């Protein structure tokens, strides 16, 4: 989970390879209308996100027996609650960083529908993991393999933990 450009897809793919489980990129679950909105620089509203989140949750639920990794912004607790409703054992990896680092990453990304102009709205929407949410907060500036190792080392922790603290 995390804002656009935080590395969710890259880290998610690496984690899925490491665990030997399927990977899904949440971007692939967006409707054409939502992609058109974001491409035009218009932030999505909760009504736009609900069917998308339910689809991702259903995909996760369909892989509950074997495990899977999905990249998904899951910016609000309410969004994570939708995912948990379908896949109660889901664990979140919040790739956290500063707005300028993320803006630079998004600006340098060729051919993606999410413009750098929406980075600020993503940070405004972001609700970090709360105590009691199953997950870990990791520094997105670390290397991909380091982030995979960091997650695997923390995977047994039930509450959200922040190694920066």
PDB file of C-alpha atoms in Angstrom:
ATOM      1  CA  UNK A   1       0.000   0.000   0.000  1.00  0.00           C
ATOM      2  CA  UNK A   2       1.046   3.594  -0.432  1.00  0.00           C
ATOM      3  CA  UNK A   3       0.723   6.604  -2.658  1.00  0.00           C
ATOM      4  CA  UNK A   4       1.315   6.471  -6.381  1.00  0.00           C
ATOM      5  CA  UNK A   5       5.003   6.096  -7.211  1.00  0.00           C
ATOM      6  CA  UNK A   6       5.924   4.559  -3.859  1.00  0.00           C
ATOM      7  CA  UNK A   7       7.117   1.333  -5.469  1.00  0.00           C
ATOM      8  CA  UNK A   8       4.117  -0.891  -4.764  1.00  0.00           C
ATOM      9  CA  UNK A   9       4.308  -2.777  -8.061  1.00  0.00           C
ATOM     10  CA  UNK A  10       8.073  -3.230  -8.064  1.00  0.00           C
ATOM     11  CA  UNK A  11       8.226  -4.382  -4.453  1.00  0.00           C
ATOM     12  CA  UNK A  12       5.043  -6.447  -4.787  1.00  0.00           C
ATOM     13  CA  UNK A  13       6.399  -8.319  -7.801  1.00  0.00           C
ATOM     14  CA  UNK A  14       9.690  -8.994  -5.977  1.00  0.00           C
ATOM     15  CA  UNK A  15       7.854 -10.191  -2.863  1.00  0.00           C
ATOM     16  CA  UNK A  16       5.582 -12.485  -4.880  1.00  0.00           C
ATOM     17  CA  UNK A  17       8.597 -14.015  -6.634  1.00  0.00           C
ATOM     18  CA  UNK A  18      10.321 -14.509  -3.289  1.00  0.00           C
ATOM     19  CA  UNK A  19       7.253 -16.155  -1.773  1.00  0.00           C
ATOM     20  CA  UNK A  20       6.348 -18.099  -4.916  1.00  0.00           C
ATOM     21  CA  UNK A  21       2.792 -16.764  -4.991  1.00  0.00           C
ATOM     22  CA  UNK A  22       0.720 -14.939  -7.633  1.00  0.00           C
ATOM     23  CA  UNK A  23       0.936 -11.150  -8.043  1.00  0.00           C
ATOM     24  CA  UNK A  24      -1.759  -8.690  -9.129  1.00  0.00           C
ATOM     25  CA  UNK A  25      -1.317  -4.995  -9.821  1.00  0.00           C
ATOM     26  CA  UNK A  26      -4.340  -3.056  -8.587  1.00  0.00           C
ATOM     27  CA  UNK A  27      -3.990  -0.696 -11.556  1.00  0.00           C
ATOM     28  CA  UNK A  28      -5.260  -3.578 -13.699  1.00  0.00           C
ATOM     29  CA  UNK A  29      -8.536  -3.604 -11.731  1.00  0.00           C
ATOM     30  CA  UNK A  30      -9.449   0.046 -12.491  1.00  0.00           C
ATOM     31  CA  UNK A  31     -12.385   0.699 -14.770  1.00  0.00           C
ATOM     32  CA  UNK A  32     -11.782   2.579 -18.027  1.00  0.00           C
ATOM     33  CA  UNK A  33     -13.762   5.511 -16.564  1.00  0.00           C
ATOM     34  CA  UNK A  34     -11.468   5.710 -13.513  1.00  0.00           C
ATOM     35  CA  UNK A  35      -8.355   5.561 -15.697  1.00  0.00           C
ATOM     36  CA  UNK A  36      -9.771   8.358 -17.856  1.00  0.00           C
ATOM     37  CA  UNK A  37     -10.413  10.496 -14.760  1.00  0.00           C
ATOM     38  CA  UNK A  38      -6.903   9.997 -13.382  1.00  0.00           C
ATOM     39  CA  UNK A  39      -5.341  10.558 -16.818  1.00  0.00           C
ATOM     40  CA  UNK A  40      -7.169  13.896 -16.910  1.00  0.00           C
ATOM     41  CA  UNK A  41      -5.714  14.804 -13.505  1.00  0.00           C
ATOM     42  CA  UNK A  42      -8.977  14.277 -11.618  1.00  0.00           C
ATOM     43  CA  UNK A  43      -8.649  12.442  -8.287  1.00  0.00           C
ATOM     44  CA  UNK A  44     -10.936   9.468  -7.790  1.00  0.00           C
ATOM     45  CA  UNK A  45     -13.753   9.685  -5.284  1.00  0.00           C
ATOM     46  CA  UNK A  46     -14.712   6.928  -2.845  1.00  0.00           C
ATOM     47  CA  UNK A  47     -17.616   5.904  -5.125  1.00  0.00           C
ATOM     48  CA  UNK A  48     -15.070   5.334  -7.926  1.00  0.00           C
ATOM     49  CA  UNK A  49     -12.880   3.237  -5.665  1.00  0.00           C
ATOM     50  CA  UNK A  50     -15.454   0.932  -4.056  1.00  0.00           C
ATOM     51  CA  UNK A  51     -15.992  -1.486  -7.000  1.00  0.00           C
ATOM     52  CA  UNK A  52     -12.219  -1.472  -7.614  1.00  0.00           C
ATOM     53  CA  UNK A  53     -11.468  -2.344  -3.982  1.00  0.00           C
ATOM     54  CA  UNK A  54     -14.106  -5.085  -3.967  1.00  0.00           C
ATOM     55  CA  UNK A  55     -12.528  -6.629  -7.081  1.00  0.00           C
ATOM     56  CA  UNK A  56      -9.089  -6.620  -5.489  1.00  0.00           C
ATOM     57  CA  UNK A  57     -10.509  -8.073  -2.268  1.00  0.00           C
ATOM     58  CA  UNK A  58     -12.220 -10.839  -4.245  1.00  0.00           C
ATOM     59  CA  UNK A  59      -8.949 -11.636  -6.028  1.00  0.00           C
ATOM     60  CA  UNK A  60      -7.129 -11.824  -2.683  1.00  0.00           C
ATOM     61  CA  UNK A  61      -9.885 -14.006  -1.232  1.00  0.00           C
ATOM     62  CA  UNK A  62      -9.596 -16.326  -4.208  1.00  0.00           C
ATOM     63  CA  UNK A  63      -5.922 -16.853  -3.320  1.00  0.00           C
ATOM     64  CA  UNK A  64      -6.331 -17.066   0.461  1.00  0.00           C
ATOM     65  CA  UNK A  65      -5.448 -20.753   0.626  1.00  0.00           C
ATOM     66  CA  UNK A  66      -2.137 -20.382  -1.198  1.00  0.00           C
ATOM     67  CA  UNK A  67      -1.304 -16.724  -0.576  1.00  0.00           C
ATOM     68  CA  UNK A  68      -0.834 -13.886  -3.026  1.00  0.00           C
ATOM     69  CA  UNK A  69       0.526 -10.364  -3.280  1.00  0.00           C
ATOM     70  CA  UNK A  70      -1.415  -7.395  -4.665  1.00  0.00           C
ATOM     71  CA  UNK A  71      -0.225  -3.850  -5.060  1.00  0.00           C
ATOM     72  CA  UNK A  72      -2.958  -1.450  -4.002  1.00  0.00           C
ATOM     73  CA  UNK A  73      -2.834   2.115  -2.758  1.00  0.00           C
ATOM     74  CA  UNK A  74      -5.287   1.326   0.097  1.00  0.00           C
ATOM     75  CA  UNK A  75      -4.820   4.923   1.237  1.00  0.00           C
ATOM     76  CA  UNK A  76      -7.642   5.049   3.802  1.00  0.00           C
ATOM     77  CA  UNK A  77      -8.484   2.721   6.632  1.00  0.00           C
ATOM     78  CA  UNK A  78     -11.965   2.389   5.132  1.00  0.00           C
ATOM     79  CA  UNK A  79     -10.397   1.116   1.890  1.00  0.00           C
ATOM     80  CA  UNK A  80      -8.314  -1.400   3.820  1.00  0.00           C
ATOM     81  CA  UNK A  81     -11.483  -2.439   5.671  1.00  0.00           C
ATOM     82  CA  UNK A  82     -13.096  -3.264   2.298  1.00  0.00           C
ATOM     83  CA  UNK A  83     -10.107  -5.456   1.418  1.00  0.00           C
ATOM     84  CA  UNK A  84     -10.176  -7.104   4.855  1.00  0.00           C
ATOM     85  CA  UNK A  85     -13.909  -7.823   4.505  1.00  0.00           C
ATOM     86  CA  UNK A  86     -13.073 -10.147   1.604  1.00  0.00           C
ATOM     87  CA  UNK A  87      -9.625 -11.283   2.734  1.00  0.00           C
ATOM     88  CA  UNK A  88      -9.498 -11.108   6.562  1.00  0.00           C
ATOM     89  CA  UNK A  89      -5.898 -12.314   6.825  1.00  0.00           C
ATOM     90  CA  UNK A  90      -4.477  -9.646   4.502  1.00  0.00           C
ATOM     91  CA  UNK A  91      -1.269  -7.977   5.733  1.00  0.00           C
ATOM     92  CA  UNK A  92      -0.287  -4.531   4.494  1.00  0.00           C
ATOM     93  CA  UNK A  93       3.161  -3.253   3.579  1.00  0.00           C
ATOM     94  CA  UNK A  94       2.989   0.555   3.664  1.00  0.00           C
ATOM     95  CA  UNK A  95       5.781   1.955   1.506  1.00  0.00           C
ATOM     96  CA  UNK A  96       6.241   5.345   3.145  1.00  0.00           C
ATOM     97  CA  UNK A  97       8.276   8.334   2.010  1.00  0.00           C
ATOM     98  CA  UNK A  98       8.274  12.070   1.477  1.00  0.00           C
ATOM     99  CA  UNK A  99       6.200  13.864  -1.133  1.00  0.00           C
ATOM    100  CA  UNK A 100       9.140  15.261  -3.123  1.00  0.00           C
ATOM    101  CA  UNK A 101      10.776  11.847  -3.576  1.00  0.00           C
ATOM    102  CA  UNK A 102       7.480  10.415  -4.762  1.00  0.00           C
ATOM    103  CA  UNK A 103       6.730  13.368  -7.060  1.00  0.00           C
ATOM    104  CA  UNK A 104      10.133  12.919  -8.737  1.00  0.00           C
ATOM    105  CA  UNK A 105       9.490   9.202  -9.223  1.00  0.00           C
ATOM    106  CA  UNK A 106       6.067   9.790 -10.762  1.00  0.00           C
ATOM    107  CA  UNK A 107       7.362  12.544 -13.048  1.00  0.00           C
ATOM    108  CA  UNK A 108      10.057  10.164 -14.326  1.00  0.00           C
ATOM    109  CA  UNK A 109       7.608   7.304 -15.015  1.00  0.00           C
ATOM    110  CA  UNK A 110       6.952   7.004 -18.750  1.00  0.00           C
ATOM    111  CA  UNK A 111       3.533   6.036 -20.035  1.00  0.00           C
ATOM    112  CA  UNK A 112       1.649   5.751 -16.730  1.00  0.00           C
ATOM    113  CA  UNK A 113      -1.866   7.179 -16.468  1.00  0.00           C
ATOM    114  CA  UNK A 114      -1.255   8.813 -13.056  1.00  0.00           C
ATOM    115  CA  UNK A 115       0.205  12.308 -13.458  1.00  0.00           C
ATOM    116  CA  UNK A 116       2.595  13.887 -10.934  1.00  0.00           C
ATOM    117  CA  UNK A 117      -0.068  16.554 -10.346  1.00  0.00           C
ATOM    118  CA  UNK A 118      -2.086  14.010  -8.326  1.00  0.00           C
ATOM    119  CA  UNK A 119       0.706  13.155  -5.876  1.00  0.00           C
ATOM    120  CA  UNK A 120      -0.378  15.872  -3.434  1.00  0.00           C
ATOM    121  CA  UNK A 121      -3.977  14.594  -3.398  1.00  0.00           C
ATOM    122  CA  UNK A 122      -2.699  11.083  -2.652  1.00  0.00           C
ATOM    123  CA  UNK A 123      -0.770  12.377   0.381  1.00  0.00           C
ATOM    124  CA  UNK A 124      -3.840  14.340   1.525  1.00  0.00           C
ATOM    125  CA  UNK A 125      -5.932  11.164   1.358  1.00  0.00           C
ATOM    126  CA  UNK A 126      -3.361   8.867   2.989  1.00  0.00           C
ATOM    127  CA  UNK A 127      -4.247   7.457   6.404  1.00  0.00           C
ATOM    128  CA  UNK A 128      -1.235   5.511   7.710  1.00  0.00           C
ATOM    129  CA  UNK A 129      -1.689   2.065   9.206  1.00  0.00           C
ATOM    130  CA  UNK A 130      -3.231   2.267  12.646  1.00  0.00           C
ATOM    131  CA  UNK A 131      -2.462   0.164  15.704  1.00  0.00           C
ATOM    132  CA  UNK A 132      -4.255  -3.129  15.329  1.00  0.00           C
ATOM    133  CA  UNK A 133      -3.975  -3.206  11.545  1.00  0.00           C
ATOM    134  CA  UNK A 134      -1.907  -6.176  10.395  1.00  0.00           C
ATOM    135  CA  UNK A 135       1.053  -4.694   8.551  1.00  0.00           C
ATOM    136  CA  UNK A 136       4.367  -2.913   8.561  1.00  0.00           C
ATOM    137  CA  UNK A 137       5.592   0.538   7.500  1.00  0.00           C
ATOM    138  CA  UNK A 138       8.775   0.545   5.406  1.00  0.00           C
ATOM    139  CA  UNK A 139      10.927   3.367   4.039  1.00  0.00           C
ATOM    140  CA  UNK A 140      10.406   3.471   0.265  1.00  0.00           C
ATOM    141  CA  UNK A 141      13.945   4.845  -0.241  1.00  0.00           C
ATOM    142  CA  UNK A 142      15.425   1.443   0.594  1.00  0.00           C
ATOM    143  CA  UNK A 143      16.294  -0.969  -2.182  1.00  0.00           C
ATOM    144  CA  UNK A 144      13.726  -3.440  -3.433  1.00  0.00           C
ATOM    145  CA  UNK A 145      15.474  -6.511  -2.011  1.00  0.00           C
ATOM    146  CA  UNK A 146      16.015  -4.707   1.302  1.00  0.00           C
ATOM    147  CA  UNK A 147      12.296  -3.932   1.455  1.00  0.00           C
ATOM    148  CA  UNK A 148      11.422  -7.567   0.759  1.00  0.00           C
ATOM    149  CA  UNK A 149      13.808  -8.650   3.539  1.00  0.00           C
ATOM    150  CA  UNK A 150      12.387  -5.992   5.881  1.00  0.00           C
ATOM    151  CA  UNK A 151       8.873  -7.280   5.291  1.00  0.00           C
ATOM    152  CA  UNK A 152       9.813 -10.918   5.712  1.00  0.00           C
ATOM    153  CA  UNK A 153      11.600 -10.102   8.976  1.00  0.00           C
ATOM    154  CA  UNK A 154       8.507  -8.296  10.285  1.00  0.00           C
ATOM    155  CA  UNK A 155       5.876 -10.671   8.849  1.00  0.00           C
ATOM    156  CA  UNK A 156       5.155 -12.279  12.199  1.00  0.00           C
ATOM    157  CA  UNK A 157       4.145  -8.965  13.790  1.00  0.00           C
ATOM    158  CA  UNK A 158       0.345  -8.583  14.062  1.00  0.00           C
ATOM    159  CA  UNK A 159       0.089  -4.845  14.804  1.00  0.00           C
ATOM    160  CA  UNK A 160       1.337  -2.175  12.419  1.00  0.00           C
ATOM    161  CA  UNK A 161       4.973  -1.467  13.196  1.00  0.00           C
ATOM    162  CA  UNK A 162       7.217   1.309  11.994  1.00  0.00           C
ATOM    163  CA  UNK A 163      10.948   0.472  11.868  1.00  0.00           C
ATOM    164  CA  UNK A 164      11.741   4.203  11.559  1.00  0.00           C
ATOM    165  CA  UNK A 165      10.513   4.782  15.126  1.00  0.00           C
TER     166      UNK A 165
END
